[in-house]
Coordinates of C-alpha atoms in Angstrom, one line a residue:
X1 CA 100.3 98.6 74.8
X2 CA 97.4 100.0 72.9
X3 CA 94.0 98.4 73.2
X4 CA 92.3 96.5 70.5
X5 CA 88.9 97.3 69.0
X6 CA 86.1 94.7 68.9
X7 CA 83.6 95.5 66.2
X8 CA 79.9 96.0 67.1
X9 CA 78.6 93.2 64.9
X10 CA 81.4 90.9 65.9
X11 CA 81.0 91.3 69.6
X12 CA 77.2 91.2 69.6
X13 CA 77.2 88.1 67.3
X14 CA 79.9 86.3 69.2
X15 CA 78.2 86.9 72.6
X16 CA 74.8 85.7 71.4
X17 CA 76.3 82.6 69.8
X18 CA 78.0 81.9 73.1
X19 CA 74.7 81.4 74.8
X20 CA 74.5 77.9 76.1
X21 CA 71.7 75.7 74.7
X22 CA 70.2 75.4 78.2
X23 CA 69.5 79.1 78.4
X24 CA 66.1 80.3 77.1
X25 CA 66.1 82.5 74.1
X26 CA 64.8 86.0 74.9
X27 CA 61.7 86.9 72.9
X28 CA 61.9 90.4 71.5
X29 CA 58.8 92.6 71.9
X30 CA 57.3 94.2 68.9
X31 CA 57.5 97.7 70.2
X32 CA 60.1 100.2 69.0
X33 CA 63.3 100.5 71.0
X34 CA 63.1 103.0 73.9
X35 CA 65.2 106.1 73.3
X36 CA 66.6 107.6 76.5
X37 CA 65.9 111.2 76.9
X38 CA 68.5 113.8 78.0
X39 CA 70.1 116.9 76.6
X40 CA 73.1 119.2 76.9
X41 CA 73.0 123.0 76.8
X42 CA 76.4 124.4 75.9
X43 CA 76.6 128.2 76.5
X44 CA 79.7 130.2 75.7
X45 CA 81.2 132.2 78.5
X46 CA 81.8 136.0 78.1
X47 CA 84.3 138.4 79.7
X48 CA 83.1 139.9 83.0
X49 CA 84.2 143.1 84.5
X50 CA 83.2 145.4 87.4
X51 CA 79.5 146.0 87.3
X52 CA 76.8 147.2 89.7
X53 CA 74.6 144.4 88.3
X54 CA 76.9 141.6 89.4
X55 CA 75.6 139.3 92.1
X56 CA 77.5 140.1 95.4
X57 CA 79.2 137.8 97.8
X58 CA 81.4 135.7 95.4
X59 CA 84.2 134.7 97.8
X60 CA 87.6 135.0 96.2
X61 CA 86.3 136.6 93.0
X62 CA 87.6 140.1 92.3
X63 CA 85.5 142.7 90.4
X64 CA 88.2 145.3 90.2
X65 CA 89.6 146.6 87.0
X66 CA 93.1 145.3 86.2
X67 CA 92.6 142.2 88.2
X68 CA 92.9 138.6 86.7
X69 CA 90.9 137.7 83.7
X70 CA 87.3 136.8 84.5
X71 CA 84.7 135.1 82.4
X72 CA 81.2 133.9 83.1
X73 CA 77.5 134.4 82.7
X74 CA 75.1 136.6 84.7
X75 CA 72.1 135.0 86.4
X76 CA 69.7 133.7 83.8
X77 CA 66.8 131.3 83.3
X78 CA 67.7 128.2 81.2
X79 CA 66.1 124.8 80.3
X80 CA 66.0 122.3 83.1
X81 CA 69.4 120.6 83.9
X82 CA 70.9 118.7 86.9
X83 CA 74.7 118.7 86.3
X84 CA 77.1 121.5 85.4
X85 CA 80.7 121.6 84.1
X86 CA 83.0 123.9 82.1
X87 CA 84.8 122.8 78.9
X88 CA 87.3 124.5 76.6
X89 CA 88.9 124.0 73.3
X90 CA 92.3 122.4 74.0
X91 CA 92.5 119.4 76.3
X92 CA 96.2 120.0 76.8
X93 CA 95.6 123.5 78.4
X94 CA 95.0 123.6 82.1
X95 CA 92.6 125.9 83.8
X96 CA 94.6 127.8 86.5
X97 CA 91.9 129.6 88.5
X98 CA 88.7 129.3 90.3
X99 CA 85.2 128.2 89.0
X100 CA 82.1 128.9 91.0
X101 CA 78.4 128.5 90.1
X102 CA 75.1 129.0 91.7
X103 CA 71.8 127.5 90.5
X104 CA 68.1 127.9 90.9
X105 CA 66.1 124.9 92.1
X106 CA 63.1 123.8 90.1
X107 CA 61.5 122.5 93.2
X108 CA 61.9 125.5 95.5
X109 CA 62.6 128.3 93.0
X110 CA 65.4 129.5 95.3
X111 CA 69.0 130.2 94.4
X112 CA 71.8 128.1 95.9
X113 CA 74.9 129.5 97.5
X114 CA 78.0 129.8 95.4
X115 CA 79.6 126.4 94.9
X116 CA 83.2 125.6 93.8
X117 CA 83.8 123.4 90.8
X118 CA 86.9 121.2 90.8
X119 CA 89.1 122.7 88.0
X120 CA 91.7 120.0 87.6
X121 CA 90.1 117.1 85.8
X122 CA 92.4 116.3 82.9
X123 CA 93.9 113.4 84.7
X124 CA 90.6 111.5 84.3
X125 CA 91.2 110.8 80.7
X126 CA 92.5 108.5 78.0
X127 CA 96.3 108.0 77.7
X128 CA 98.1 110.6 75.6
X129 CA 98.5 108.4 72.5
X130 CA 95.3 106.4 72.9
X131 CA 93.2 105.9 69.7
X132 CA 90.4 107.4 71.7
X133 CA 92.0 110.8 71.5
X134 CA 92.1 110.7 67.7
X135 CA 88.5 109.6 67.1
X136 CA 86.8 112.9 67.9
X137 CA 87.9 116.3 69.3
X138 CA 88.8 116.0 73.0
X139 CA 88.1 119.1 75.1
X140 CA 89.6 120.3 78.4
X141 CA 87.1 120.2 81.2
X142 CA 86.5 120.8 84.9
X143 CA 85.0 118.1 87.1
X144 CA 81.2 117.9 86.8
X145 CA 79.1 119.1 89.7
X146 CA 75.7 117.5 90.4
X147 CA 73.2 120.3 91.5
X148 CA 69.9 118.6 91.2
X149 CA 67.0 119.7 89.0
X150 CA 67.6 123.4 88.2
X151 CA 66.4 126.0 85.8
X152 CA 68.6 129.0 86.5
X153 CA 72.4 129.4 86.5
X154 CA 75.1 132.0 87.2
X155 CA 78.9 131.3 86.8
X156 CA 82.2 133.0 87.4
X157 CA 85.6 131.8 86.2
X158 CA 88.6 133.8 87.3
X159 CA 92.2 133.1 86.4
X160 CA 94.8 132.8 89.1
X161 CA 96.3 136.2 90.2
X162 CA 100.0 136.7 89.5
X163 CA 102.6 136.9 92.2
X164 CA 103.7 140.5 92.9
X165 CA 107.2 140.1 91.6
X166 CA 107.5 136.7 90.0
X167 CA 104.6 135.9 87.7
X168 CA 101.9 137.6 85.6
X169 CA 98.3 136.6 86.1
X170 CA 97.2 133.4 84.4
X171 CA 95.2 133.5 81.3
X172 CA 92.0 131.5 80.9
X173 CA 91.8 128.8 78.2
X174 CA 90.1 129.7 75.0
X175 CA 86.6 128.6 74.0
X176 CA 85.2 128.2 77.5
X177 CA 81.6 127.0 77.7
X178 CA 79.3 126.0 80.5
X179 CA 77.7 122.6 80.0
X180 CA 74.2 122.2 81.5
X181 CA 73.3 118.5 81.4
X182 CA 69.8 117.1 81.8
X183 CA 70.0 113.3 82.4
X184 CA 66.4 112.8 81.2
X185 CA 63.8 110.6 82.8
X186 CA 64.8 107.0 83.6
X187 CA 63.5 104.5 81.1
X188 CA 61.1 101.9 82.5
X189 CA 62.8 98.8 83.8
X190 CA 61.1 96.4 81.4
X191 CA 64.0 94.1 80.6
X192 CA 65.2 91.0 82.4
X193 CA 66.4 90.9 86.0
X194 CA 69.4 89.0 84.9
X195 CA 68.3 85.5 85.9
X196 CA 68.5 82.8 83.2
X197 CA 65.0 81.4 83.6
X198 CA 61.8 82.0 81.9
X199 CA 58.6 83.2 83.7
X200 CA 57.4 80.5 86.1
X201 CA 59.7 78.0 84.4
X202 CA 57.6 77.8 81.3
X203 CA 60.7 77.4 79.2
X204 CA 59.7 80.1 76.8
X205 CA 62.3 82.6 77.9
X206 CA 61.8 86.2 78.9
X207 CA 60.3 88.9 76.9
X208 CA 62.9 91.6 76.1
X209 CA 61.8 94.9 74.6
X210 CA 63.1 95.6 71.1
X211 CA 66.6 97.0 71.2
X212 CA 68.7 99.0 68.8
X213 CA 72.0 97.5 67.6
X214 CA 74.0 99.5 70.1
X215 CA 71.8 98.5 73.0
X216 CA 72.0 94.8 71.9
X217 CA 75.7 95.1 71.5
X218 CA 76.2 96.5 75.0
X219 CA 73.9 94.0 76.6
X220 CA 75.3 91.0 74.7
X221 CA 78.8 91.7 76.1
X222 CA 77.6 90.5 79.5
X223 CA 76.2 87.2 78.3
X224 CA 76.4 84.6 79.9
X225 CA 76.6 86.4 83.2
X226 CA 73.1 87.7 82.5
X227 CA 70.5 87.3 79.7
X228 CA 70.2 89.7 76.8
X229 CA 68.4 92.8 78.0
X230 CA 69.1 92.3 81.7
X231 CA 68.8 95.3 84.0
X232 CA 71.2 93.7 86.5
X233 CA 73.7 91.0 86.9
X234 CA 72.8 89.1 90.0
X235 CA 75.1 88.4 93.0
X236 CA 76.7 85.0 93.3
X237 CA 78.4 83.2 96.2
X238 CA 82.1 82.4 96.0
X239 CA 81.6 78.8 94.7
X240 CA 79.2 79.9 92.0
X241 CA 81.3 82.9 91.1
X242 CA 84.2 80.6 90.4
X243 CA 82.1 78.2 88.3
X244 CA 80.6 81.2 86.4
X245 CA 84.0 82.6 85.7
X246 CA 85.3 79.2 84.4
X247 CA 82.2 78.8 82.2
X248 CA 82.5 82.4 80.8
X249 CA 86.2 82.0 80.1
X250 CA 85.5 79.5 77.3
X251 CA 88.2 77.1 78.6
X252 CA 90.8 79.7 79.6
X253 CA 90.2 79.2 83.3
X254 CA 89.8 76.1 85.4
X255 CA 88.5 76.0 89.0
X256 CA 91.9 74.6 90.1
X257 CA 93.9 77.3 88.4
X258 CA 91.7 80.2 89.7
X259 CA 90.7 79.4 93.3
X260 CA 90.9 83.0 94.5
X261 CA 87.8 84.6 92.9
X262 CA 85.6 86.6 95.3
X263 CA 81.8 86.4 95.3
X264 CA 80.4 88.4 92.4
X265 CA 78.4 91.4 93.7
X266 CA 75.1 92.5 92.2
X267 CA 75.8 94.9 89.3
X268 CA 73.3 97.2 87.8
X269 CA 73.9 97.1 84.0
X270 CA 74.0 100.1 81.6
X271 CA 70.5 99.2 80.6
X272 CA 69.5 99.2 84.3
X273 CA 70.7 102.8 84.8
X274 CA 69.4 104.0 81.5
X275 CA 72.5 104.6 79.4
X276 CA 71.8 106.0 75.9
X277 CA 73.8 103.6 73.9
X278 CA 73.5 105.9 70.9
X279 CA 75.9 108.4 72.5
X280 CA 79.0 106.3 72.6
X281 CA 81.2 105.1 69.8
X282 CA 80.3 101.6 68.5
X283 CA 82.5 98.7 69.4
X284 CA 84.6 98.1 72.4
X285 CA 88.4 98.5 73.1
X286 CA 90.1 95.8 75.2
X287 CA 93.5 95.4 76.8
X288 CA 95.2 92.1 77.5
X289 CA 94.5 91.8 81.2
X290 CA 93.6 93.6 84.4
X291 CA 96.6 94.0 86.7
X292 CA 95.4 96.8 89.0
X293 CA 92.3 98.6 90.1
X294 CA 92.4 102.4 90.5
X295 CA 89.9 103.9 92.9
X296 CA 88.5 107.4 92.2
X297 CA 85.9 109.8 93.4
X298 CA 83.7 111.5 90.8
X299 CA 84.3 114.9 92.5
X300 CA 80.6 115.7 91.6
X301 CA 79.5 116.4 95.1
X302 CA 77.6 114.4 97.7
X303 CA 74.2 116.2 97.3
X304 CA 72.3 113.3 95.8
X305 CA 69.9 110.7 97.0
X306 CA 70.7 107.1 96.3
X307 CA 67.5 106.8 94.2
X308 CA 69.0 109.6 92.0
X309 CA 72.3 107.7 91.3
X310 CA 71.1 106.4 87.9
X311 CA 70.4 110.0 86.9
X312 CA 73.8 111.1 88.2
X313 CA 75.4 108.3 86.0
X314 CA 73.4 109.3 82.9
X315 CA 74.6 112.9 83.5
X316 CA 78.3 111.9 84.0
X317 CA 78.1 109.7 80.9
X318 CA 76.6 112.5 78.7
X319 CA 79.3 114.9 80.1
X320 CA 82.1 112.5 79.3
X321 CA 80.9 111.8 75.8
X322 CA 79.1 114.9 74.5
X323 CA 81.0 117.6 76.5
X324 CA 84.5 116.1 76.9
X325 CA 84.5 114.2 73.6
X326 CA 85.4 110.7 75.0
X327 CA 84.2 107.5 73.3
X328 CA 82.2 106.3 76.3
X329 CA 81.8 106.7 80.1
X330 CA 85.3 107.0 81.5
X331 CA 85.2 104.5 84.4
X332 CA 84.8 100.8 84.2
X333 CA 82.5 100.7 87.3
X334 CA 80.8 103.2 89.6
X335 CA 79.6 102.8 93.2
X336 CA 77.0 105.1 94.8
X337 CA 77.1 106.2 98.5
X338 CA 74.6 103.4 99.4
X339 CA 77.0 100.8 98.0
X340 CA 75.2 99.8 94.8
X341 CA 77.7 98.8 92.0
X342 CA 77.0 99.9 88.4
X343 CA 78.5 98.8 85.1
X344 CA 80.5 101.7 83.6
X345 CA 82.2 101.7 80.2
X346 CA 80.6 99.2 77.8
X347 CA 82.3 95.9 76.8
X348 CA 81.4 93.4 79.5
X349 CA 81.9 93.5 83.2
X350 CA 84.2 90.5 83.4
X351 CA 86.4 91.6 80.5
X352 CA 89.5 93.8 80.3
X353 CA 87.9 96.9 78.9
X354 CA 90.1 99.9 78.2
X355 CA 88.8 102.9 80.2
X356 CA 89.6 106.6 80.4
X357 CA 90.1 107.1 84.1
X358 CA 93.8 107.3 85.1
X359 CA 95.8 109.1 82.4
X360 CA 99.0 107.1 81.8
X361 CA 97.8 103.9 83.4
X362 CA 94.5 102.9 81.6
X363 CA 96.1 99.9 79.9
X364 CA 95.8 96.7 81.8
X365 CA 93.8 98.3 84.7
X366 CA 90.3 99.1 85.7
X367 CA 88.8 102.2 87.2
X368 CA 86.2 102.4 89.9
X369 CA 84.5 105.7 90.7
X370 CA 82.7 106.3 93.9
X371 CA 80.0 108.9 93.2
X372 CA 80.7 111.9 95.4
X373 CA 83.5 114.0 96.8
X374 CA 85.6 112.6 99.6
X375 CA 88.2 115.3 100.2
X376 CA 86.9 116.1 103.7
X377 CA 83.9 113.8 103.9
X378 CA 84.5 110.2 104.9
X379 CA 83.0 107.5 102.6
X380 CA 80.2 105.4 104.2
X381 CA 81.3 102.0 105.4
X382 CA 79.0 100.3 102.8
X383 CA 81.0 102.1 100.0
X384 CA 84.3 100.7 101.3
X385 CA 82.7 97.2 101.5
X386 CA 81.3 97.4 98.0
X387 CA 84.7 98.4 96.5
X388 CA 86.3 95.5 98.3
X389 CA 83.7 93.1 97.0
X390 CA 83.9 94.4 93.4
X391 CA 87.7 94.2 93.4
X392 CA 87.8 90.8 95.0
X393 CA 85.7 89.4 92.2
X394 CA 87.1 91.3 89.2
X395 CA 90.8 91.1 90.2
X396 CA 90.2 87.4 91.0
X397 CA 89.1 86.7 87.5
X398 CA 92.6 87.8 86.4
X399 CA 94.5 86.0 89.3
X400 CA 95.4 89.2 91.2
X401 CA 96.1 89.4 94.9
X402 CA 94.6 92.7 96.2
X403 CA 97.3 93.0 98.8
X404 CA 100.2 92.6 96.3
X405 CA 102.2 94.9 94.1
X406 CA 102.2 94.9 90.3
X407 CA 104.1 96.7 87.6
X408 CA 102.5 99.0 85.1
X409 CA 104.1 100.8 82.2
X410 CA 103.3 104.5 82.1
X411 CA 101.6 105.9 78.9
X412 CA 102.6 109.4 79.9
X413 CA 101.5 111.8 82.6
X414 CA 102.6 114.5 85.0
X415 CA 104.0 112.0 87.6
X416 CA 105.7 109.3 85.5
X417 CA 107.1 109.8 81.9
X418 CA 105.9 107.6 79.1
X419 CA 107.6 104.2 79.0
X420 CA 108.6 104.0 82.7
X421 CA 107.8 100.8 84.5
X422 CA 106.2 101.7 87.8
X423 CA 105.5 99.4 90.9
X424 CA 102.1 100.0 92.3
X425 CA 99.6 98.4 94.7
X426 CA 97.1 96.2 92.9
X427 CA 94.5 98.3 94.5
X428 CA 95.7 101.9 94.1
X429 CA 94.2 105.4 94.3
X430 CA 94.2 107.7 91.3
X431 CA 96.9 109.8 93.0
X432 CA 99.3 106.9 92.9
X433 CA 99.5 107.2 89.1
X434 CA 99.0 110.9 88.6
X435 CA 99.6 114.1 90.7
X436 CA 96.0 114.7 91.8
X437 CA 93.9 114.9 94.9
X438 CA 91.7 112.1 93.6
X439 CA 90.1 110.0 95.2
X440 CA 90.1 112.5 98.1
X441 CA 92.0 112.1 101.3
X442 CA 89.2 110.5 103.2
X443 CA 88.6 107.8 100.6
X444 CA 92.3 107.2 99.9
X445 CA 92.8 106.5 103.6
X446 CA 90.4 103.6 103.4
X447 CA 92.4 101.7 100.6
X448 CA 94.4 99.7 103.1
X449 CA 91.2 98.4 104.6
X450 CA 89.9 97.7 101.1
X451 CA 92.9 95.6 100.2
X452 CA 92.7 93.5 103.3
X453 CA 88.9 92.9 102.9
X454 CA 89.2 92.2 99.2
X455 CA 91.9 89.5 99.8
X456 CA 89.8 87.9 102.6
X457 CA 86.8 87.8 100.3
X458 CA 89.0 86.0 97.7
X459 CA 89.8 83.4 100.4
X460 CA 93.5 84.1 100.5
X461 CA 95.4 83.0 103.5

């Protein structure tokens, strides 16, 4: 089933009109809307061959003539960036080979060691026939890698060598470019904290800075869970979460019909982490329900401080939209390694927003990305707890038991053909729907614990 598009004006207007009379009306400041900074440098890769000027010590990279095709860039100074990735022209073409980068730190002026970039990233994408793929050119891409504030880069991309008697060397995709993403400085947190009360109970409402139409549209999608311009959606206990869900459903839920809703976790909104709403396409795309939650890792590395998580998110968002060509951030939610939960794709945290996270199974599901790489590194316990809390609440809104199975229809992928009905866990890993290593073996091994904890938080026997 394809998602349906909600227009910018319609959603924003409807959400604002849905404000209860008891809520104070936010007062808009007379300043101009803040425009988040950030930029992307896109540099074409060039063929590389044996050369005395090449930096030594690139493990697994051959410099001999006649070896597999190699492209890259020699060491050079560039404008400041914090995240890197490689893109190419055709999203249907896979990169069979190895990508390695090294970067120069702005803080220390020293070069890093060579780091591998995850090459298989196409499974984090919209379904093959989704409208999202027709709205703008979609590019093939590696996973992004967070490197911290840097001003120098060197990259090598080498195709897989051929087998001696069975296969010729692979060819690299055409149009390869390295994307150097600067998240920009975080915008000041001048909006509401999400509480529906005016300052000191004066009844006059909170002052919200002037917002562009796209910023208002995104923020309004979370009304009445938070006020317009809120930087976060506050946590609620189980009883209040159920009441909040009933109120927000406009009569579609009753407390008696939906007793298994977990306590709502604190969620940092897009405004809270500094999303540039002008990057994404206007409007939102929804599906009919949420039947499953797919857990991912961002594969962007663990070398970030929790205070830098908003910058990591702004970089991933820019990489998804500007570099990959997606309509918005791919995942519905993100969780950093300290357990903070963030709103991902715009459209409302309690709604069935169509994402681009699990190719073939984006319809009627949600995607949660844990920021980091968990192939050989275990996720912190606070991360597992946060994923359980988030899923207990969001799946509870749609009456889903986190320990149960559900049936999803494949939209097409490398594991299940289009149209096949597939039985899956309500809380699944990305690899359950697509042949991939995501969410990493160490995070995947925690999903059983997550299911049990999530069901317990819902109050299920």
